[in-house]
PDB file of C-alpha atoms in Angstrom:
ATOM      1  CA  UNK A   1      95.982 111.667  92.225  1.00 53.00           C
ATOM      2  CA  UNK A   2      95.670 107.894  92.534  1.00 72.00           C
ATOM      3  CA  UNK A   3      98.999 107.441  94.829  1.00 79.00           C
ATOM      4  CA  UNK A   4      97.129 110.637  97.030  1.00 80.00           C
ATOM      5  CA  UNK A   5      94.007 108.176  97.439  1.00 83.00           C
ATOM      6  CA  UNK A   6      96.292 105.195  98.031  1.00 82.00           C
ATOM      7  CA  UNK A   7      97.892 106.760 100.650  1.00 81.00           C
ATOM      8  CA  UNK A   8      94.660 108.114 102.365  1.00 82.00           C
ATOM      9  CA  UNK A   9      93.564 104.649 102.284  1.00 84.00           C
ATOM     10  CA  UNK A  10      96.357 102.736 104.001  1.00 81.00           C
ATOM     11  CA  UNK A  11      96.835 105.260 106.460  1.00 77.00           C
ATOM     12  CA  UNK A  12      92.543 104.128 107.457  1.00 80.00           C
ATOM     13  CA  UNK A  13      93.408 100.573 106.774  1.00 80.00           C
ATOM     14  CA  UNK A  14      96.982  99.891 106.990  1.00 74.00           C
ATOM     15  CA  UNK A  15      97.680  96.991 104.445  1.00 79.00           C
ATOM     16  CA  UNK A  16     100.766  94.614 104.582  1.00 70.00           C
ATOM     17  CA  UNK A  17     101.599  95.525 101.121  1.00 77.00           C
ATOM     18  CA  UNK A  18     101.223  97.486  98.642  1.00 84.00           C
ATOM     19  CA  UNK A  19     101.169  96.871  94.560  1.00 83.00           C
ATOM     20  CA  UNK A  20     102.081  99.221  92.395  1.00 84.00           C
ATOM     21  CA  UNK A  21     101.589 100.184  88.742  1.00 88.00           C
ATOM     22  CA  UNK A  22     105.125 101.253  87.375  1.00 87.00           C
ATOM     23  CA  UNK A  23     103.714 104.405  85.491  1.00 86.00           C
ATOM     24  CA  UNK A  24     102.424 105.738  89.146  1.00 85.00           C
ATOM     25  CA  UNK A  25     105.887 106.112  90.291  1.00 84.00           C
ATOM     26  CA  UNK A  26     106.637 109.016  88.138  1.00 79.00           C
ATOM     27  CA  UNK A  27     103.862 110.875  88.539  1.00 71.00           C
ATOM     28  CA  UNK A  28     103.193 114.364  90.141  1.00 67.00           C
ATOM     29  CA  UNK A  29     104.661 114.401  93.880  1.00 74.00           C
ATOM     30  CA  UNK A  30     105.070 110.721  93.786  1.00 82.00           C
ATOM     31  CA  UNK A  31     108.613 110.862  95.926  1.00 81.00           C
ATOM     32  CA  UNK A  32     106.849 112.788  98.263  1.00 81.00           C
ATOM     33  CA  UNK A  33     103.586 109.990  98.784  1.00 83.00           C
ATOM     34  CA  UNK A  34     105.960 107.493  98.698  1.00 83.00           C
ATOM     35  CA  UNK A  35     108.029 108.396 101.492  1.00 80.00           C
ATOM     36  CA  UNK A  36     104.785 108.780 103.194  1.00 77.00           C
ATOM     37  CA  UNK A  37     103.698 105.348 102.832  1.00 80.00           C
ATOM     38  CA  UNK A  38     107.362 104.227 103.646  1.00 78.00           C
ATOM     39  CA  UNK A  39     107.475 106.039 106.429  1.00 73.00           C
ATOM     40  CA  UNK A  40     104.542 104.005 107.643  1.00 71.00           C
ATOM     41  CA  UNK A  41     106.201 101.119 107.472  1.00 71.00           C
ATOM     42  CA  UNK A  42     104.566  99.740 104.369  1.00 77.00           C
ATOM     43  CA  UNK A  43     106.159  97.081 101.858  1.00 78.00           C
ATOM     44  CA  UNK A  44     105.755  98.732  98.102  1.00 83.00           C
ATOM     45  CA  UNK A  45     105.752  96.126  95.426  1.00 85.00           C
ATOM     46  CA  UNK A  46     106.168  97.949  91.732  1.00 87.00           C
ATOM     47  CA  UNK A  47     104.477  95.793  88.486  1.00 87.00           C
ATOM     48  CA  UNK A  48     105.718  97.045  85.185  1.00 88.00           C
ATOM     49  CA  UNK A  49     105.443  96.214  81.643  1.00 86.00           C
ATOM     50  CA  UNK A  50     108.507  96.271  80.753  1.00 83.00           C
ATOM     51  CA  UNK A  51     111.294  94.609  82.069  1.00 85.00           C
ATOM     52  CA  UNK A  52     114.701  96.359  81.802  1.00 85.00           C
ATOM     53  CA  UNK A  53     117.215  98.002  84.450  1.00 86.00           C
ATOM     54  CA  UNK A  54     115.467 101.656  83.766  1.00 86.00           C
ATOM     55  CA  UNK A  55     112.133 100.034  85.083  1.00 86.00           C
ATOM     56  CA  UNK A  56     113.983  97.917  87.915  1.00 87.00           C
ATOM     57  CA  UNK A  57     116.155 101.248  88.921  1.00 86.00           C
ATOM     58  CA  UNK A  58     113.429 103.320  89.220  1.00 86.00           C
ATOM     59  CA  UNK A  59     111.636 100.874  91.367  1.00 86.00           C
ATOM     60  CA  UNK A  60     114.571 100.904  93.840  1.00 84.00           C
ATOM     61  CA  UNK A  61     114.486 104.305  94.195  1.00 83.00           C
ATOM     62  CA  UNK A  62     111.154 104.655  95.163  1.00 84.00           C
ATOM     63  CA  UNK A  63     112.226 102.252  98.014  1.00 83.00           C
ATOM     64  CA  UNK A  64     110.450  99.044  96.846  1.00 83.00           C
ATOM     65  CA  UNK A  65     110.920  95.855  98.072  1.00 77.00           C
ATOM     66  CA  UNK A  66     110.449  93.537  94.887  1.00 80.00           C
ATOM     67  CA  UNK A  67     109.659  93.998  91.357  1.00 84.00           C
ATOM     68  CA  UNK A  68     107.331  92.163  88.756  1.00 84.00           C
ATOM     69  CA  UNK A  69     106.830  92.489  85.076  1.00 84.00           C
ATOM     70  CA  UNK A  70     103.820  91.289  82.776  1.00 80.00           C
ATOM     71  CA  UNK A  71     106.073  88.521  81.959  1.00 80.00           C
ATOM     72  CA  UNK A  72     106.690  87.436  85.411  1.00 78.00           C
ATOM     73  CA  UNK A  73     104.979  83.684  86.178  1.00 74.00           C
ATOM     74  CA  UNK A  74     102.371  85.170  88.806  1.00 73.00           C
ATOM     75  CA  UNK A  75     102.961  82.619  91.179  1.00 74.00           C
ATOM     76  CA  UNK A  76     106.527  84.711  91.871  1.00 70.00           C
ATOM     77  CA  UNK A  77     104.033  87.407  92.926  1.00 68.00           C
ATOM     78  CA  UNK A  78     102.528  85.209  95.280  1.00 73.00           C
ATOM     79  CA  UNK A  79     105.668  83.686  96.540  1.00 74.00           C
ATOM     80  CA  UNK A  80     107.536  87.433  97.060  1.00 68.00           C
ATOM     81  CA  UNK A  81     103.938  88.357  99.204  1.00 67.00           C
ATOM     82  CA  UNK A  82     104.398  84.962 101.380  1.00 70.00           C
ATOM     83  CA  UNK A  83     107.941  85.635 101.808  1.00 68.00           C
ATOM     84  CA  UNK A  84     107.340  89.280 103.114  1.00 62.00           C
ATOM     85  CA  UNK A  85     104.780  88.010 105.158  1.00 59.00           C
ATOM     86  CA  UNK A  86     107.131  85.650 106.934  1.00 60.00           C
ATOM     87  CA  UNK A  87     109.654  88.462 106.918  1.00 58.00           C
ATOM     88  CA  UNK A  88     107.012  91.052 109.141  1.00 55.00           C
ATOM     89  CA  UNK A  89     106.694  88.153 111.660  1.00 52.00           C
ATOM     90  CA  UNK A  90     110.687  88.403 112.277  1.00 57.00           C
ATOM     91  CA  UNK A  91     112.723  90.083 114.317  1.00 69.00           C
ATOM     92  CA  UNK A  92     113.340  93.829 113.160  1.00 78.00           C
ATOM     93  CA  UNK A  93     116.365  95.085 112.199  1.00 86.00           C
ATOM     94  CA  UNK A  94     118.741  97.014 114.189  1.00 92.00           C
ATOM     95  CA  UNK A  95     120.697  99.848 113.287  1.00 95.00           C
ATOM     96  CA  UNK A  96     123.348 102.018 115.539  1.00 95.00           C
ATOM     97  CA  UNK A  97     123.611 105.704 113.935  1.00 95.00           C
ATOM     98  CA  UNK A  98     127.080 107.511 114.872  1.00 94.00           C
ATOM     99  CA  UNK A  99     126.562 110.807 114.075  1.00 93.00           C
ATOM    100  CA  UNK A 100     128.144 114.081 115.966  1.00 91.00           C
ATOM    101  CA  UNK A 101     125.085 116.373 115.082  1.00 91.00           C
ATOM    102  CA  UNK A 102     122.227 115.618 117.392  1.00 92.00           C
ATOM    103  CA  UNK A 103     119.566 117.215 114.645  1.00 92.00           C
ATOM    104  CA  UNK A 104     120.922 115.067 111.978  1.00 91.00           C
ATOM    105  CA  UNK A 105     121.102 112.011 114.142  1.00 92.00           C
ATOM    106  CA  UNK A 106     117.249 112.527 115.291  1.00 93.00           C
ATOM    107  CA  UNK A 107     115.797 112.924 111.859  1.00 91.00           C
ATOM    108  CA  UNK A 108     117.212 109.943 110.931  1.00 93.00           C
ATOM    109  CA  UNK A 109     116.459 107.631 113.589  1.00 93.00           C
ATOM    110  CA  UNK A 110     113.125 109.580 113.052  1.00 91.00           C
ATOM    111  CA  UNK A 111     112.851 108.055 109.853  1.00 89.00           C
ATOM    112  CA  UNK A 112     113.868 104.341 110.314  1.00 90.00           C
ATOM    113  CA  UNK A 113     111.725 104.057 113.324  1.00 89.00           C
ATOM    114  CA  UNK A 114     109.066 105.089 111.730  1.00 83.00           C
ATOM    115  CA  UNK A 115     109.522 102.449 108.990  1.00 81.00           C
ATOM    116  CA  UNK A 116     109.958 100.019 112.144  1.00 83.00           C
ATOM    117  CA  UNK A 117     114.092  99.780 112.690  1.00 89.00           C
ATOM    118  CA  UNK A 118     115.148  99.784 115.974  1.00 92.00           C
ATOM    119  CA  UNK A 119     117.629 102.612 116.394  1.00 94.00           C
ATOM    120  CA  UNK A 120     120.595 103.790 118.554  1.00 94.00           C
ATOM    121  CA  UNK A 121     122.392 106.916 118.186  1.00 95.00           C
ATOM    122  CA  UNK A 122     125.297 107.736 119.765  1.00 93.00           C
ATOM    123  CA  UNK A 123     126.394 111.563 119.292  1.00 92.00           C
ATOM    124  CA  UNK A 124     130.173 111.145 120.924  1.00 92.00           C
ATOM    125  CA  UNK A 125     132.366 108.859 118.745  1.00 89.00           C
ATOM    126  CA  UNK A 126     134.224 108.179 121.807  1.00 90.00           C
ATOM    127  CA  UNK A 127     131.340 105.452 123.073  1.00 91.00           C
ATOM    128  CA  UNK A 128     131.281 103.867 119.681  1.00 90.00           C
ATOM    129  CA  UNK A 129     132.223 100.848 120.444  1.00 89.00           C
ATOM    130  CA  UNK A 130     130.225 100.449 124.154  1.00 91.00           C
ATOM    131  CA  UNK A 131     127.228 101.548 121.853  1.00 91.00           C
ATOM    132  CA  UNK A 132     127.886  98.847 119.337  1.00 90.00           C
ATOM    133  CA  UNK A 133     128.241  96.289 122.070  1.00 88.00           C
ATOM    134  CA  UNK A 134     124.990  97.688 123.905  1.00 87.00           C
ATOM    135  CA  UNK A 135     122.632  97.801 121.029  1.00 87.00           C
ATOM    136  CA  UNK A 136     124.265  95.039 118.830  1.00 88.00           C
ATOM    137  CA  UNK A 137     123.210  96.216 115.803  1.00 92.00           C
ATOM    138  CA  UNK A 138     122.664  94.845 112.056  1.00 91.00           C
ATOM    139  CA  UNK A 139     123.968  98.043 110.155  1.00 92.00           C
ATOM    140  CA  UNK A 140     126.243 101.081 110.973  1.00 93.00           C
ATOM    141  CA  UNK A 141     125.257 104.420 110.234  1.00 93.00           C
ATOM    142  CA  UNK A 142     128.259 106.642 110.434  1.00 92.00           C
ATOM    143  CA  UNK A 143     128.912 110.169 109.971  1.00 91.00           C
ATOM    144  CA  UNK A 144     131.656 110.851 107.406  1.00 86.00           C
ATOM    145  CA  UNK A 145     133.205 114.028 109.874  1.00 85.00           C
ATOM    146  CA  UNK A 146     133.196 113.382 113.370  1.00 85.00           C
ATOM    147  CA  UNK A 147     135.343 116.666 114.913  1.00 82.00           C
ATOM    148  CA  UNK A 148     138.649 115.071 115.790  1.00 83.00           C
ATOM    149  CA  UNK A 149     138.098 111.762 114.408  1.00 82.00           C
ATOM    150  CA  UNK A 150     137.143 111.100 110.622  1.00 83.00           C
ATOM    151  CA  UNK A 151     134.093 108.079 109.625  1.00 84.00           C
ATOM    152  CA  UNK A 152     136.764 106.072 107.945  1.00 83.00           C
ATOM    153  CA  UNK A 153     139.275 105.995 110.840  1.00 84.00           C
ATOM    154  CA  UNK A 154     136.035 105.331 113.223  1.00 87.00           C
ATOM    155  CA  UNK A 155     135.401 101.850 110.915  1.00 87.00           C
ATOM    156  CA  UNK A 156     139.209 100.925 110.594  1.00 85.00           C
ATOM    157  CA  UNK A 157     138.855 100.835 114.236  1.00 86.00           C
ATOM    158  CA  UNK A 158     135.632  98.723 114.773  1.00 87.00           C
ATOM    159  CA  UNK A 159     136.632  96.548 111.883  1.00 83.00           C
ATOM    160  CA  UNK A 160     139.665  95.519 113.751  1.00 84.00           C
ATOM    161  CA  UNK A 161     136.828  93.495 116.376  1.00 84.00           C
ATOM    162  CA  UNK A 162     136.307  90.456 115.383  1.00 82.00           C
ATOM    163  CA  UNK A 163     132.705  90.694 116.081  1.00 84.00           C
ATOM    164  CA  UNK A 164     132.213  93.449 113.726  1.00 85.00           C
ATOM    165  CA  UNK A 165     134.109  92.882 111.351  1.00 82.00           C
ATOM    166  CA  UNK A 166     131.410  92.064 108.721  1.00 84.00           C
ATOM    167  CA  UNK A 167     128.941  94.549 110.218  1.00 87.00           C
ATOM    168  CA  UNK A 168     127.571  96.526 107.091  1.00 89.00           C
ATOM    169  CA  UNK A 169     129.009 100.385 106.978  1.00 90.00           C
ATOM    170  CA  UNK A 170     126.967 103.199 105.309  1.00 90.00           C
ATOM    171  CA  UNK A 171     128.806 106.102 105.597  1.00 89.00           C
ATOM    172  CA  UNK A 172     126.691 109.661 105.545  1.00 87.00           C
ATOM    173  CA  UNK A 173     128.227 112.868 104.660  1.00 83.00           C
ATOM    174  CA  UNK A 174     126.948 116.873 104.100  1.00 80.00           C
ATOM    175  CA  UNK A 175     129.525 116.594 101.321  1.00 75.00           C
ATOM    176  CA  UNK A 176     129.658 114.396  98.025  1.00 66.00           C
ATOM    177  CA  UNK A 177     133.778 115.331  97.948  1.00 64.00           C
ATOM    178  CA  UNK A 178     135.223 112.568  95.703  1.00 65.00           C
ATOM    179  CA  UNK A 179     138.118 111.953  98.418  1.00 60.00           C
ATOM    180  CA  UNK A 180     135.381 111.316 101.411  1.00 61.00           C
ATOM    181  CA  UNK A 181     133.494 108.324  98.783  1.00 59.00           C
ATOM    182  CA  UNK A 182     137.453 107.169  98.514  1.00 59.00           C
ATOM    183  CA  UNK A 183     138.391 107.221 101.725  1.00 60.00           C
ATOM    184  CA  UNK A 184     134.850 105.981 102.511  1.00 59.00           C
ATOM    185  CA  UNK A 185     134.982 103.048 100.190  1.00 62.00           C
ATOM    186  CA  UNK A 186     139.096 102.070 101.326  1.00 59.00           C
ATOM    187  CA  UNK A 187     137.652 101.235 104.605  1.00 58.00           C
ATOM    188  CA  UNK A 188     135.420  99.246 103.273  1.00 61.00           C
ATOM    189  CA  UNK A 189     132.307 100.830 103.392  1.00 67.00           C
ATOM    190  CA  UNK A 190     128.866  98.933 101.550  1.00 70.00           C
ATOM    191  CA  UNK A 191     127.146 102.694 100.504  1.00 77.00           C
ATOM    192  CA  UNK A 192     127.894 106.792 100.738  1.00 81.00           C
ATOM    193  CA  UNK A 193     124.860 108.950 101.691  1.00 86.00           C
ATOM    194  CA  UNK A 194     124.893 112.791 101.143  1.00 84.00           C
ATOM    195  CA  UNK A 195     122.417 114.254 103.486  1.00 84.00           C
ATOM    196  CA  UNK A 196     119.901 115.378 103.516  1.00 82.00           C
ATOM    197  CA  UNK A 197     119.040 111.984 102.714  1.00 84.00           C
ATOM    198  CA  UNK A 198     115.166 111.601 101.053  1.00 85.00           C
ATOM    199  CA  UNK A 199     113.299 109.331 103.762  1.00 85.00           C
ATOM    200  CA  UNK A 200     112.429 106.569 101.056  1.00 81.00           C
ATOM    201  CA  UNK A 201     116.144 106.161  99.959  1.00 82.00           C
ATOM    202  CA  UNK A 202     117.198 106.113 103.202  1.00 87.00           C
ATOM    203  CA  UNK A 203     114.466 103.586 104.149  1.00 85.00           C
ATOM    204  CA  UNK A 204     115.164 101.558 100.895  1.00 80.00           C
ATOM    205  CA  UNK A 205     119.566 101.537 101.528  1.00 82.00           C
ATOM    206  CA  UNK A 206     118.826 100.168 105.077  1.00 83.00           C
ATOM    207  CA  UNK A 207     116.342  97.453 103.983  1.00 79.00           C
TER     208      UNK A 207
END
């Protein structure tokens, strides 16, 4: 397929982005070529038609990083490339994963490093907040059940640092129970991830 060629092709000459027809994003084992090219590393741009929330949903969920429509001025195109160009010359971003499952906790630091996040685990919830102060990171990826302690407890009790107080919380969870997303979203929590979590939505809530 054309995303199968596109992917064979940036893996032999990794580009700094890529632009994609809308229509491509729902064809046959697209989520899978996707991830792929995430996974990588690579900045997905989608172009579409139309311009509506379907089209702009769908384009998040591939894990793109901007959106443009055949109505779009093209010098936004141009301006989105020079921005992400300025952005892969920063700093990356950090991210401290609290998770009690050491399998869980490597396939997902796995995944973010290969999309280039610096990552920190911490399996005991004990050395939370030494890990937080150690790796200083930009987002919090915390496990919803951590044996004795629960994920919202865990952020009540960071939260109460004033240097983390505005530290960005996605909670993850083996279970989509309706009172873990309350609880999760009381302690003020920014997104709730059921794992397994696909590698391009996981790549695309962090960014």
């Amino acid at each position: 397929s054309g995303l199968d060629t596109l992917a064979r092709a940036a893996e032999e000459t990794p580009p700094l982005a890529i632009l994609l027809d809308a229509p491509l994003l729902s064809g046959q084992d697209a989520s899978a070529t996707l991830s792929r090219l995430l996974a990588r590393g690579l900045q997905i741009f989608v172009h579409a038609r139309e311009d509506d929330l379907e089209a702009r949903l769908e384009a998040v969920r591939a894990g793109a990083r901007g959106f443009f429509s055949a109505s779009d001025d093209p010098a936004s195109l141009v301006d989105g490339l020079d921005r992400l160009l300025l952005a892969s010359h920063a700093e990356p971003h950090r991210v401290l994963i609290v998770d009690d499952d050491p399998v869980a906790s490597a396939l997902h630091a796995s995944i973010l490093r290969r999309g280039g996040v610096v990552v920190s685990t911490v399996t005991d919830p004990r050395r939370v907040l030494d890990a937080l102060s150690g790796s200083n990171p930009d987002l919090l990826l915390l496990d919803m059940d951590l044996g004795p302690y629960s994920g919202d407890e865990l952020a009540a009790v960071i939260r109460q640092h004033p240097t983390y107080v505005g530290i960005p919380i996605v909670f993850l969870s083996s279970e989509a129970r309706p009172s873990f997303q309350f609880a999760a979203r009381g302690s003020g929590a920014d997104d709730f991830l059921v794992k397994p979590v696909p590698p391009a939505h996981l790549l695309s809530e962090v960014a």
